[in-house]
Coordinates of C-alpha atoms and ligand atoms in Angstrom, one line a residue:
M870 CA 136.2 83.6 129.7
C871 CA 133.0 84.4 131.7
G872 CA 130.0 82.1 132.3
I873 CA 126.5 82.8 131.0
V874 CA 123.1 81.3 131.8
G875 CA 119.7 81.9 130.3
I876 CA 116.5 80.2 131.4
A877 CA 113.1 80.1 129.7
A878 CA 110.6 78.3 132.0
K879 CA 107.0 77.3 132.1
K880 CA 106.6 78.2 135.7
E881 CA 108.2 81.0 137.6
F882 CA 111.6 80.5 139.1
S883 CA 113.4 82.8 141.6
S884 CA 116.5 84.9 141.1
S885 CA 118.2 82.6 143.6
F886 CA 117.6 79.7 141.3
L887 CA 119.2 81.6 138.4
L888 CA 122.2 82.6 140.5
E889 CA 122.6 79.1 141.8
R890 CA 123.0 78.0 138.2
L891 CA 125.5 80.8 137.6
K892 CA 127.4 79.9 140.7
R893 CA 128.1 76.5 139.1
L894 CA 129.9 78.4 136.3
E895 CA 131.8 80.7 138.5
Y896 CA 135.1 79.0 137.9
R897 CA 134.9 80.6 134.4
G898 CA 135.4 84.0 136.0
Y899 CA 134.6 85.7 139.3
D900 CA 135.4 89.4 138.9
S901 CA 131.7 90.5 138.9
Y902 CA 128.3 89.2 138.1
G903 CA 124.7 90.2 137.3
Y904 CA 121.3 89.1 136.1
Y905 CA 118.2 90.3 134.4
D906 CA 114.8 88.8 135.1
T907 CA 112.4 90.8 132.9
K908 CA 111.8 93.3 135.8
N909 CA 115.1 93.7 137.7
L910 CA 118.6 94.3 136.4
E911 CA 121.1 93.6 139.2
K912 CA 124.9 93.9 139.0
F913 CA 127.6 93.4 141.6
V914 CA 131.4 93.3 141.9
G915 CA 132.9 90.1 143.3
E916 CA 131.9 86.5 143.6
V917 CA 128.3 85.3 142.9
V918 CA 126.1 85.4 146.0
V919 CA 123.1 83.2 145.6
T920 CA 120.2 85.3 147.0
G921 CA 117.0 87.0 146.1
D922 CA 113.4 86.0 145.5
N923 CA 112.4 88.0 142.5
H924 CA 110.2 85.7 140.4
T925 CA 110.2 85.4 136.6
K926 CA 109.8 82.9 133.8
L927 CA 112.7 84.3 131.7
G928 CA 116.1 85.5 132.8
V929 CA 119.8 85.7 131.9
A930 CA 122.9 85.9 134.1
H931 CA 126.6 86.4 133.7
T932 CA 129.8 86.0 135.7
R933 CA 132.7 87.9 134.4
W934 CA 136.4 87.5 133.9
A935 CA 137.4 91.0 132.8
T936 CA 139.1 91.6 129.5
H937 CA 138.0 95.0 128.2
G938 CA 137.4 97.4 131.0
G939 CA 138.1 97.2 134.7
V940 CA 136.2 95.3 137.4
T941 CA 133.3 97.7 138.1
V942 CA 129.6 97.5 138.4
E943 CA 129.2 99.4 135.1
N944 CA 131.3 96.8 133.3
A945 CA 129.5 93.9 134.8
H946 CA 126.9 92.2 132.5
P947 CA 124.0 92.2 131.5
H948 CA 124.4 95.2 129.3
V949 CA 121.4 97.2 128.1
S950 CA 120.7 99.2 125.0
C951 CA 119.9 102.9 125.2
D952 CA 116.2 102.4 124.9
G953 CA 116.3 99.7 127.6
R954 CA 114.7 97.1 125.3
I955 CA 117.7 94.9 124.6
I956 CA 119.5 93.0 127.3
I957 CA 122.6 90.9 126.6
V958 CA 125.2 88.7 128.2
H959 CA 128.3 87.8 126.4
N960 CA 131.3 85.5 126.7
G961 CA 134.2 86.1 124.3
I962 CA 135.7 89.1 122.7
I963 CA 134.2 91.3 120.0
E964 CA 137.5 92.2 118.2
N965 CA 136.0 94.9 116.0
F966 CA 133.9 96.5 118.8
A967 CA 135.7 99.9 118.4
E968 CA 134.6 100.1 114.8
L969 CA 131.0 99.0 115.5
K970 CA 130.8 101.4 118.5
K971 CA 132.0 104.4 116.4
E972 CA 129.2 103.8 113.9
L973 CA 126.6 103.4 116.7
I974 CA 127.8 106.6 118.4
I975 CA 127.3 108.5 115.2
Q976 CA 123.8 107.2 115.2
G977 CA 123.4 108.7 118.7
H978 CA 123.9 105.7 120.9
R979 CA 125.5 106.4 124.3
F980 CA 127.7 103.8 126.0
S981 CA 127.9 103.4 129.7
S982 CA 130.7 100.8 130.1
Q983 CA 134.2 100.2 128.8
T984 CA 133.4 96.7 127.6
D985 CA 133.5 95.4 124.1
S986 CA 130.3 93.5 124.9
E987 CA 128.0 96.5 125.3
V988 CA 128.2 97.1 121.6
I989 CA 126.1 94.0 121.1
A990 CA 123.1 95.5 122.9
H991 CA 123.3 98.7 120.9
Y992 CA 123.8 96.8 117.7
F993 CA 120.6 94.8 118.2
E994 CA 118.7 98.0 119.2
S995 CA 119.9 99.8 116.0
K996 CA 119.3 96.9 113.6
L997 CA 115.9 95.9 115.1
K998 CA 114.5 99.3 114.0
H999 CA 114.6 98.0 110.4
K1000 CA 114.9 94.3 110.5
D1001 CA 113.4 91.3 112.2
I1002 CA 115.4 89.5 114.9
K1003 CA 116.4 86.6 112.7
Q1004 CA 117.8 88.9 110.1
V1005 CA 119.7 90.9 112.8
M1006 CA 121.3 87.7 114.0
V1007 CA 122.4 86.7 110.5
E1008 CA 123.9 90.2 110.1
F1009 CA 125.6 90.0 113.4
F1010 CA 127.4 86.9 112.3
R1011 CA 128.6 88.8 109.2
Q1012 CA 129.7 91.9 111.0
A1013 CA 131.0 90.9 114.4
Q1014 CA 134.6 89.7 114.4
G1015 CA 136.0 87.7 117.3
T1016 CA 134.5 85.1 119.5
F1017 CA 131.1 85.0 121.2
A1018 CA 128.5 83.1 123.0
V1019 CA 125.7 85.7 123.4
L1020 CA 122.3 85.6 124.9
V1021 CA 119.9 88.3 123.9
M1022 CA 116.6 89.2 125.6
I1023 CA 114.1 91.7 124.1
K1024 CA 111.7 93.4 126.6
G1025 CA 108.2 92.1 126.2
D1026 CA 109.3 89.1 124.2
E1027 CA 109.2 85.7 125.8
K1028 CA 112.1 84.2 124.0
L1029 CA 115.9 83.9 124.4
Y1030 CA 118.1 84.4 121.4
A1031 CA 121.5 82.6 121.5
L1032 CA 124.4 83.0 119.1
K1033 CA 127.7 81.1 119.2
K1034 CA 131.0 81.5 117.5
D1035 CA 134.1 79.9 119.1
S1036 CA 132.9 80.4 122.7
P1037 CA 131.1 77.4 124.2
M1038 CA 127.4 77.2 124.6
V1039 CA 125.0 74.4 125.3
L1040 CA 121.2 74.0 125.7
G1041 CA 120.0 71.9 128.6
L1042 CA 116.5 70.4 128.1
C1043 CA 115.3 70.4 131.7
K1044 CA 111.9 69.5 133.1
G1045 CA 109.6 72.5 132.6
M1046 CA 112.4 74.7 131.2
N1047 CA 115.1 75.2 128.7
M1048 CA 118.4 76.4 129.9
L1049 CA 121.3 77.9 127.9
A1050 CA 124.7 77.9 129.5
S1051 CA 128.4 78.1 128.9
D1052 CA 128.7 74.5 129.9
I1053 CA 126.8 71.5 131.1
Y1054 CA 127.7 71.9 134.8
A1055 CA 125.0 74.7 135.0
F1056 CA 122.3 72.0 134.7
S1057 CA 124.1 68.7 135.6
D1058 CA 121.7 68.1 138.5
L1059 CA 118.6 68.8 136.4
T1060 CA 118.8 66.9 133.2
D1061 CA 120.9 64.5 131.2
K1062 CA 119.7 65.9 127.8
A1063 CA 121.6 68.5 126.0
V1064 CA 122.0 70.1 122.6
F1065 CA 125.5 71.4 121.8
F1066 CA 125.9 74.5 119.7
E1067 CA 128.5 74.2 116.9
N1068 CA 130.3 77.3 115.6
N1069 CA 128.3 79.8 113.6
E1070 CA 124.9 78.7 114.8
F1071 CA 122.1 80.6 116.5
A1072 CA 119.0 79.5 118.3
I1073 CA 115.6 80.8 119.4
I1074 CA 114.5 79.3 122.6
T1075 CA 111.2 79.4 124.6
E1076 CA 110.2 77.4 127.6
S1077 CA 109.0 74.5 125.4
S1078 CA 110.7 74.9 122.1
W1079 CA 114.2 75.3 120.5
K1080 CA 115.0 76.1 116.9
F1081 CA 118.5 76.2 115.6
F1082 CA 119.8 78.0 112.5
D1083 CA 123.1 78.3 110.7
K1084 CA 124.7 81.7 110.4
N1085 CA 122.8 82.4 107.2
G1086 CA 119.5 81.8 108.9
K1087 CA 118.9 78.3 107.4
A1088 CA 117.0 76.0 109.9
I1089 CA 119.1 73.1 111.0
N1090 CA 118.4 69.8 112.7
K1091 CA 120.2 69.2 115.9
S1092 CA 120.5 66.0 117.9
I1093 CA 119.9 65.6 121.6
K1094 CA 122.9 64.2 123.4
K1095 CA 122.3 62.0 126.4
I1096 CA 124.9 62.8 129.0
E1097 CA 126.2 60.3 131.5
W1098 CA 126.9 62.0 134.7
E1099 CA 127.8 59.1 136.9
N1100 CA 129.9 60.5 139.7
E1101 CA 129.8 64.1 138.6
E1102 CA 127.0 65.1 140.8
K1103 CA 128.2 63.3 143.9
E1104 CA 131.7 64.8 143.5
R1105 CA 130.6 68.2 142.4
A1106 CA 129.8 70.7 144.9
K1107 CA 130.8 69.5 148.3
K1108 CA 133.9 70.7 150.0
K1109 CA 132.8 68.5 152.8
D1110 CA 135.1 69.2 155.8
Y1111 CA 137.8 70.8 153.8
K1112 CA 138.8 74.4 154.1
H1113 CA 139.4 74.6 150.3
F1114 CA 138.6 72.6 147.2
M1115 CA 142.3 72.5 146.4
L1116 CA 143.1 70.3 149.4
K1117 CA 140.0 68.2 148.8
E1118 CA 141.1 67.6 145.2
I1119 CA 144.6 66.7 146.2
E1120 CA 143.2 64.2 148.6
D1121 CA 140.9 62.8 145.9
E1122 CA 144.0 61.8 143.9
P1123 CA 144.4 58.2 145.0
G1124 CA 140.7 57.5 144.1
V1125 CA 140.7 59.2 140.8
V1126 CA 144.0 57.6 139.7
K1127 CA 142.4 54.2 140.4
R1128 CA 139.3 55.0 138.6
M1129 CA 141.1 56.3 135.5
L1130 CA 143.4 53.2 135.4
F1131 CA 140.5 50.9 135.8
S1132 CA 138.6 52.6 133.0
M1133 CA 141.5 52.1 130.6
D1134 CA 141.1 48.3 131.0
N1135 CA 137.3 48.4 131.0
E1136 CA 134.9 51.0 129.6
Q1137 CA 137.6 53.1 127.8
K1138 CA 139.6 50.0 126.7
Q1139 CA 138.5 50.3 123.1
V1140 CA 139.4 54.0 122.6
F1141 CA 142.6 53.4 124.6
N1142 CA 143.7 50.6 122.3
K1143 CA 142.9 52.8 119.2
V1144 CA 145.1 55.6 120.7
I1145 CA 148.0 53.2 121.1
K1146 CA 147.6 52.0 117.6
L1147 CA 147.5 55.5 116.2
I1148 CA 150.6 56.5 118.2
K1149 CA 152.4 53.5 116.8
S1150 CA 151.5 54.3 113.2
S1151 CA 152.3 58.0 113.4
K1152 CA 155.5 59.4 112.1
K1153 CA 155.6 62.0 114.8
I1154 CA 153.6 63.1 117.9
V1155 CA 153.1 66.8 118.8
F1156 CA 151.3 67.7 122.0
A1157 CA 149.4 71.0 122.3
A1158 CA 148.5 72.3 125.7
C1159 CA 148.7 75.2 128.1
G1160 CA 149.7 75.7 131.8
T1161 CA 149.5 72.7 133.9
S1162 CA 148.4 70.5 131.0
Y1163 CA 151.4 71.6 129.1
H1164 CA 153.6 70.4 132.0
A1165 CA 151.8 67.0 131.8
S1166 CA 152.5 66.9 128.1
L1167 CA 156.2 67.6 128.7
L1168 CA 156.1 64.5 130.9
G1169 CA 154.3 62.7 128.0
A1170 CA 157.1 63.6 125.6
Y1171 CA 159.7 62.4 128.0
Y1172 CA 158.0 59.1 128.5
L1173 CA 157.5 58.6 124.8
H1174 CA 161.2 59.3 124.1
Q1175 CA 162.0 56.5 126.6
V1176 CA 160.1 54.1 124.4
G1177 CA 161.6 55.4 121.2
V1178 CA 158.7 57.4 120.0
E1179 CA 159.4 60.8 118.4
A1180 CA 157.5 63.4 120.4
Q1181 CA 157.5 67.1 120.8
T1182 CA 155.3 69.4 122.9
L1183 CA 154.3 73.0 122.2
I1184 CA 152.6 75.6 124.2
A1185 CA 149.3 75.9 122.4
S1186 CA 149.3 79.7 122.0
E1187 CA 152.6 79.4 120.0
F1188 CA 151.6 76.2 118.2
K1189 CA 151.3 77.7 114.7
H1190 CA 154.6 79.4 115.0
Y1191 CA 156.6 76.3 115.9
A1192 CA 154.7 73.3 114.7
N1193 CA 156.0 71.5 111.6
I1194 CA 153.1 69.1 111.0
D1195 CA 151.4 67.3 108.2
K1196 CA 149.0 64.4 107.6
D1197 CA 151.5 61.9 109.1
T1198 CA 151.6 63.9 112.4
L1199 CA 149.4 63.0 115.4
V1200 CA 148.5 66.0 117.4
I1201 CA 147.6 65.2 121.0
A1202 CA 145.7 68.0 122.8
I1203 CA 145.7 67.9 126.6
S1204 CA 143.2 70.0 128.4
Q1205 CA 141.4 69.6 131.7
S1206 CA 138.5 71.8 130.7
G1207 CA 138.5 70.9 127.0
E1208 CA 137.6 74.5 126.3
T1209 CA 140.9 76.4 126.3
M1210 CA 140.8 78.7 123.4
D1211 CA 144.6 78.5 122.7
V1212 CA 144.3 74.7 122.4
I1213 CA 141.3 75.0 120.2
D1214 CA 143.2 77.4 117.9
A1215 CA 146.1 75.0 117.8
L1216 CA 143.7 72.2 116.7
K1217 CA 142.2 74.4 114.0
Y1218 CA 145.7 74.9 112.7
A1219 CA 146.3 71.1 112.9
Q1220 CA 143.1 70.6 111.0
E1221 CA 144.3 72.9 108.2
K1222 CA 147.5 70.9 108.0
K1223 CA 145.5 67.7 107.8
A1224 CA 147.2 66.3 110.9
R1225 CA 145.3 63.7 112.9
I1226 CA 143.9 64.9 116.3
I1227 CA 143.3 63.1 119.5
S1228 CA 142.7 64.5 122.9
I1229 CA 143.0 63.9 126.6
V1230 CA 140.3 65.8 128.5
N1231 CA 138.5 65.9 131.8
V1232 CA 135.2 67.3 130.6
L1233 CA 132.9 65.2 128.5
Y1234 CA 131.4 66.8 125.4
S1235 CA 133.8 69.7 125.6
S1236 CA 134.8 71.5 122.4
I1237 CA 138.3 69.9 122.3
Q1238 CA 136.8 66.5 122.7
R1239 CA 134.4 67.1 119.9
M1240 CA 137.2 68.3 117.6
S1241 CA 139.1 65.1 118.1
E1242 CA 139.1 61.8 116.2
L1243 CA 139.6 60.0 119.5
S1244 CA 139.4 61.3 123.0
I1245 CA 140.3 59.8 126.4
N1246 CA 138.6 61.0 129.5
I1247 CA 140.9 61.2 132.5
L1248 CA 137.9 60.8 134.9
A1249 CA 139.3 63.1 137.5
G1250 CA 135.8 64.4 138.3
Q1251 CA 135.0 68.1 138.3
E1252 CA 138.0 70.2 139.4
R1253 CA 136.7 73.2 141.3
A1254 CA 139.9 74.9 142.5
V1255 CA 141.5 77.0 139.8
P1256 CA 144.9 75.5 140.6
S1257 CA 144.8 72.2 138.9
T1258 CA 145.9 69.2 140.9
K1259 CA 144.0 66.0 140.5
A1260 CA 143.6 66.6 136.7
F1261 CA 147.4 66.9 136.4
V1262 CA 147.9 63.7 138.2
N1263 CA 145.5 61.8 136.0
Q1264 CA 146.9 63.4 132.8
A1265 CA 150.4 62.3 133.8
T1266 CA 149.3 58.9 134.9
L1267 CA 147.4 58.3 131.7
L1268 CA 150.4 59.3 129.7
L1269 CA 152.5 56.9 131.7
R1270 CA 149.9 54.1 131.2
I1271 CA 150.0 54.8 127.4
C1272 CA 153.8 54.5 127.5
Q1273 CA 153.6 51.4 129.6
E1274 CA 151.7 49.8 126.8
L1275 CA 154.5 50.9 124.4
G1276 CA 157.1 49.3 126.6
Y1277 CA 157.9 51.6 129.4
K1278 CA 158.6 49.6 132.6
V1279 CA 156.3 50.7 135.4
N1280 CA 154.0 49.0 137.8
L1281 CA 151.0 51.3 138.2
S1282 CA 148.9 49.0 140.3
N1283 CA 150.3 50.5 143.5
L1284 CA 150.4 54.2 142.5
A1285 CA 147.2 55.0 144.4
D1286 CA 148.6 53.5 147.6
K1287 CA 151.9 55.4 147.1
I1288 CA 149.9 58.7 146.7
K1289 CA 148.0 57.8 149.9
A1290 CA 151.3 57.2 151.8
L1291 CA 152.6 60.5 150.6
L1292 CA 149.5 62.4 151.7
E1293 CA 150.1 61.0 155.1
Q1294 CA 153.2 63.1 155.3
K1295 CA 151.2 66.3 155.0
E1296 CA 151.8 67.6 158.5
D1297 CA 155.6 67.5 157.9
I1298 CA 155.2 69.0 154.4
K1299 CA 153.2 71.8 156.0
K1300 CA 156.2 72.8 158.1
L1301 CA 158.4 73.0 155.0
A1302 CA 155.8 75.1 153.2
E1303 CA 155.9 77.7 156.0
Q1304 CA 159.6 78.2 155.3
I1305 CA 158.8 79.1 151.7
A1306 CA 155.8 81.3 152.6
E1307 CA 158.2 83.8 154.2
S1308 CA 160.1 84.3 151.0
K1309 CA 159.6 86.6 148.0
D1310 CA 161.1 84.1 145.4
A1311 CA 161.6 80.4 145.1
Y1312 CA 163.4 78.1 142.7
I1313 CA 162.5 74.6 141.9
I1314 CA 165.1 72.5 140.1
G1315 CA 164.9 69.1 138.3
R1316 CA 166.6 67.2 135.5
G1317 CA 165.1 65.0 132.8
L1318 CA 161.8 63.7 134.0
T1319 CA 161.7 66.1 137.0
Y1320 CA 162.2 69.2 134.9
P1321 CA 158.5 69.4 133.9
V1322 CA 157.6 68.7 137.5
A1323 CA 159.8 71.6 138.6
R1324 CA 158.0 73.9 136.2
E1325 CA 154.6 72.6 137.4
I1326 CA 155.5 73.2 141.0
A1327 CA 156.7 76.7 140.2
L1328 CA 153.4 77.5 138.4
K1329 CA 151.4 76.2 141.3
I1330 CA 153.4 78.3 143.8
K1331 CA 153.0 81.5 141.7
E1332 CA 149.3 81.2 141.0
T1333 CA 148.3 80.0 144.4
A1334 CA 150.7 81.5 146.9
Y1335 CA 151.6 84.6 144.9
I1336 CA 155.3 83.9 145.4
H1337 CA 157.5 84.4 142.4
A1338 CA 158.8 81.0 141.5
E1339 CA 161.0 79.6 138.7
G1340 CA 161.0 76.0 137.8
M1341 CA 164.1 75.1 135.8
M1342 CA 166.6 72.5 134.7
G1343 CA 169.2 72.0 137.4
G1344 CA 172.0 72.1 134.8
E1345 CA 171.0 75.6 133.6
L1346 CA 171.4 77.3 137.0
K1347 CA 175.1 77.8 136.6
H1348 CA 174.6 79.6 133.3
G1349 CA 173.0 82.6 135.0
T1350 CA 170.2 82.1 137.4
I1351 CA 172.5 81.1 140.2
A1352 CA 173.4 84.8 140.6
L1353 CA 170.0 85.2 142.3
I1354 CA 170.7 82.7 145.0
E1355 CA 171.3 84.4 148.3
E1356 CA 171.4 83.4 152.0
G1357 CA 168.1 81.7 152.7
T1358 CA 166.7 81.7 149.1
P1359 CA 164.4 78.7 149.0
V1360 CA 165.3 76.0 146.4
I1361 CA 163.2 72.9 146.0
S1362 CA 165.4 70.2 144.5
L1363 CA 163.8 67.2 142.9
V1364 CA 166.4 64.5 143.5
N1365 CA 165.7 61.4 141.5
I1366 CA 167.9 58.5 142.5
N1367 CA 168.3 57.6 138.8
D1368 CA 169.6 61.0 137.8
P1369 CA 172.3 61.8 140.4
D1370 CA 173.7 65.0 138.6
I1371 CA 171.0 66.9 140.3
I1372 CA 172.9 66.4 143.6
S1373 CA 175.8 68.5 142.3
N1374 CA 173.3 71.3 141.3
T1375 CA 171.8 71.1 144.8
K1376 CA 175.2 71.4 146.4
E1377 CA 176.0 74.4 144.2
V1378 CA 173.0 76.4 145.6
E1379 CA 173.5 75.1 149.1
A1380 CA 177.1 76.4 149.0
R1381 CA 175.7 79.9 148.3
G1382 CA 173.4 79.8 151.2
A1383 CA 170.1 78.5 149.6
G1384 CA 167.5 77.0 151.9
V1385 CA 167.2 73.7 150.2
I1386 CA 164.1 71.5 150.4
M1387 CA 164.6 68.1 148.9
I1388 CA 162.0 65.9 147.4
T1389 CA 163.7 62.6 146.8
N1390 CA 163.4 58.8 146.3
N1391 CA 167.0 58.2 147.4
P1392 CA 166.9 56.3 150.7
A1393 CA 170.4 57.5 151.5
L1394 CA 169.0 61.1 151.7
R1395 CA 165.8 60.2 153.6
K1396 CA 167.1 61.5 156.9
E1397 CA 168.5 64.7 155.6
K1398 CA 167.1 68.0 157.0
N1399 CA 164.1 69.5 155.1
T1400 CA 163.4 66.4 153.0
V1401 CA 160.3 64.8 151.6
Y1402 CA 161.0 61.2 151.0
I1403 CA 159.1 59.3 148.3
H1404 CA 159.2 55.5 148.4
T1405 CA 159.6 54.5 144.7
D1406 CA 162.6 53.7 142.5
N1407 CA 160.5 54.1 139.3
D1408 CA 161.2 57.4 137.5
G1409 CA 157.6 57.7 136.1
K1410 CA 156.0 57.3 139.5
F1411 CA 158.6 59.5 141.2
G1412 CA 157.7 62.4 138.8
I1413 CA 154.0 62.1 139.7
L1414 CA 154.6 61.8 143.4
A1415 CA 157.1 64.7 143.5
A1416 CA 154.5 66.9 141.8
I1417 CA 152.0 65.9 144.5
A1418 CA 154.5 66.8 147.2
G1419 CA 154.8 70.2 145.4
Q1420 CA 151.0 70.6 145.4
L1421 CA 151.0 70.1 149.2
I1422 CA 153.9 72.5 149.7
T1423 CA 152.0 75.1 147.6
Y1424 CA 148.7 74.6 149.3
Y1425 CA 150.1 75.0 152.8
A1426 CA 152.3 78.0 151.9
A1427 CA 149.2 79.7 150.3
D1428 CA 147.0 78.9 153.3
Y1429 CA 149.7 80.2 155.7
L1430 CA 149.6 83.4 153.7
G1431 CA 145.8 83.5 153.7
R1432 CA 145.5 83.5 150.0
P1433 CA 142.1 82.9 148.3
I1434 CA 143.3 79.5 147.3
D1435 CA 140.4 78.2 145.1
K1436 CA 140.0 81.4 143.2
P1437 CA 143.3 83.2 142.9
R1438 CA 143.2 86.8 141.7
N1439 CA 143.0 87.5 138.0
L1440 CA 142.5 83.9 137.0
A1441 CA 139.7 81.7 135.8
K1442 CA 139.4 77.9 135.6
S1443 CA 138.5 77.8 131.9
V1444 CA 140.5 80.1 129.7
T1445 CA 138.3 80.7 126.6
V1446 CA 140.0 83.9 125.3
K1447 CA 143.3 84.2 123.3
Ligands
M6R1921 O1 141.7 73.4 130.9 P1 143.1 73.3 130.5 O2 143.9 72.2 131.0 O3 143.3 73.4 129.0 O4 143.8 74.6 131.2 C1 145.1 75.0 130.9 C2 145.6 76.0 131.9 O5 144.8 77.2 131.8 C3 145.5 75.5 133.3 O6 146.3 74.3 133.5 C4 146.1 76.6 134.3 O7 147.5 76.7 134.1 C5 145.8 76.2 135.7 N1 145.4 77.3 136.5 C6 147.0 75.6 136.4 O8 146.8 75.3 137.8

């Protein structure tokens, strides 16, 4: 994953300014960070701290999510060549780094980190002895295998060199400076003009010029995209009075649901109608997604089946092994970030098979959006906490809205109010969460529509509270997993009034001593001990509201345990490696 930033400016800027830009990309990785500003090379382990008043007109910075090599200062970027002339930052993985490194070691290069990335600095040093920088970049595209967004600085040279293959990179045209970054959030408060790199392109950037080339070194014309930020900046950075972004983002849900639904009848109406038409005319729908977005897609497949549409959903990293697709298939990618590498790979496979591609994303101009014939924006606003909450709610609600158009019976006009009413129960939910927090394991059971929700709640509990949790079909318990239920084992049961078999599954675990928490819309169970009651008899809405109750349980359990909620260990918000 990792986030990279490079700035070439007319006037001097401070290292704090550079780090502030990097901080905006920190959700891409937060193991270690560093920067180079033509005089100083600084590297640290941990989250980005915005500080320092070294001044420069040129600099690069990097925040890391470790892949090759542990979390150490040596492995933090930037990496520097032996002669100290070449400074690089890299997002991606150089798959054949061992091979390149071997050759460079024979030439006498000495490496000081365990990363794959360091090889880039040495590679440029070695090649620049005989070739000019443009030729070296062309050669790098030929020789380096894997994925990369790389920024190169050469000591004494006032330019930034940027190369992109499969890892995201964008150029922001800001007042008095050009800024290269992994995504547009790095400069969203500074400009609305950006130039997106496509695969296999490189660029030479100064404070006032930008030139793009294809991987063979042929100059190419690029167009400037005007970005509409609207609410992004307002929503972006402020946690306001919240202890964590996660809680703030859960509480944003009524507002973002309303905004997204409004948009489907207004500014996104045209694309929405086209999507409906395409779904109707496709022989088969296959979703591709990962993590939380995958759980939303499972809900989508469920809703589509209810209206008689053939749909299947596949975990994107397994897509090519299981997808049976052709030109009559519609592949729907769901991704909050729009940059998840596994989803991008699935879409490349879909392209090979000539399937049609649409996407549901939360980040405008993201790679997945740009790979799609049609794309709907879920308008959840930037999600800062790594555990996804409001994006899931808007993904699921959008899928419900699509199915409503196809005949699914649901009144979505009061969903935002129902979410608000549920959020008002948060103090009671907090008490239930504390019961789970004391346990090592938890089970979440659902049936039909609530099965994906059970899986989503389990994922949330694992990544946020660090409690082992399994989300499963209630009916499957008796085929094995029930052996793990002991006195006091927490089981969250999602009891949908329209699917009463789950009550038997709940009783089965209760009889074996489980500590059951019910999330239900059955008024007859409302007064039961340890119950979150949700006021709706509609299946679709129950699924979404039950997931939100699970988000609150997770949040409070994690907070009780003192977990780093917004940035859980080992994770990153945008997963741009395979
Ligand atoms: O950006 P995407 O929706 O494609 O991300 C997919 C997953 O990486 C993401 O949902 C992840 O599982 C979250 N940490 C879940 O909270």
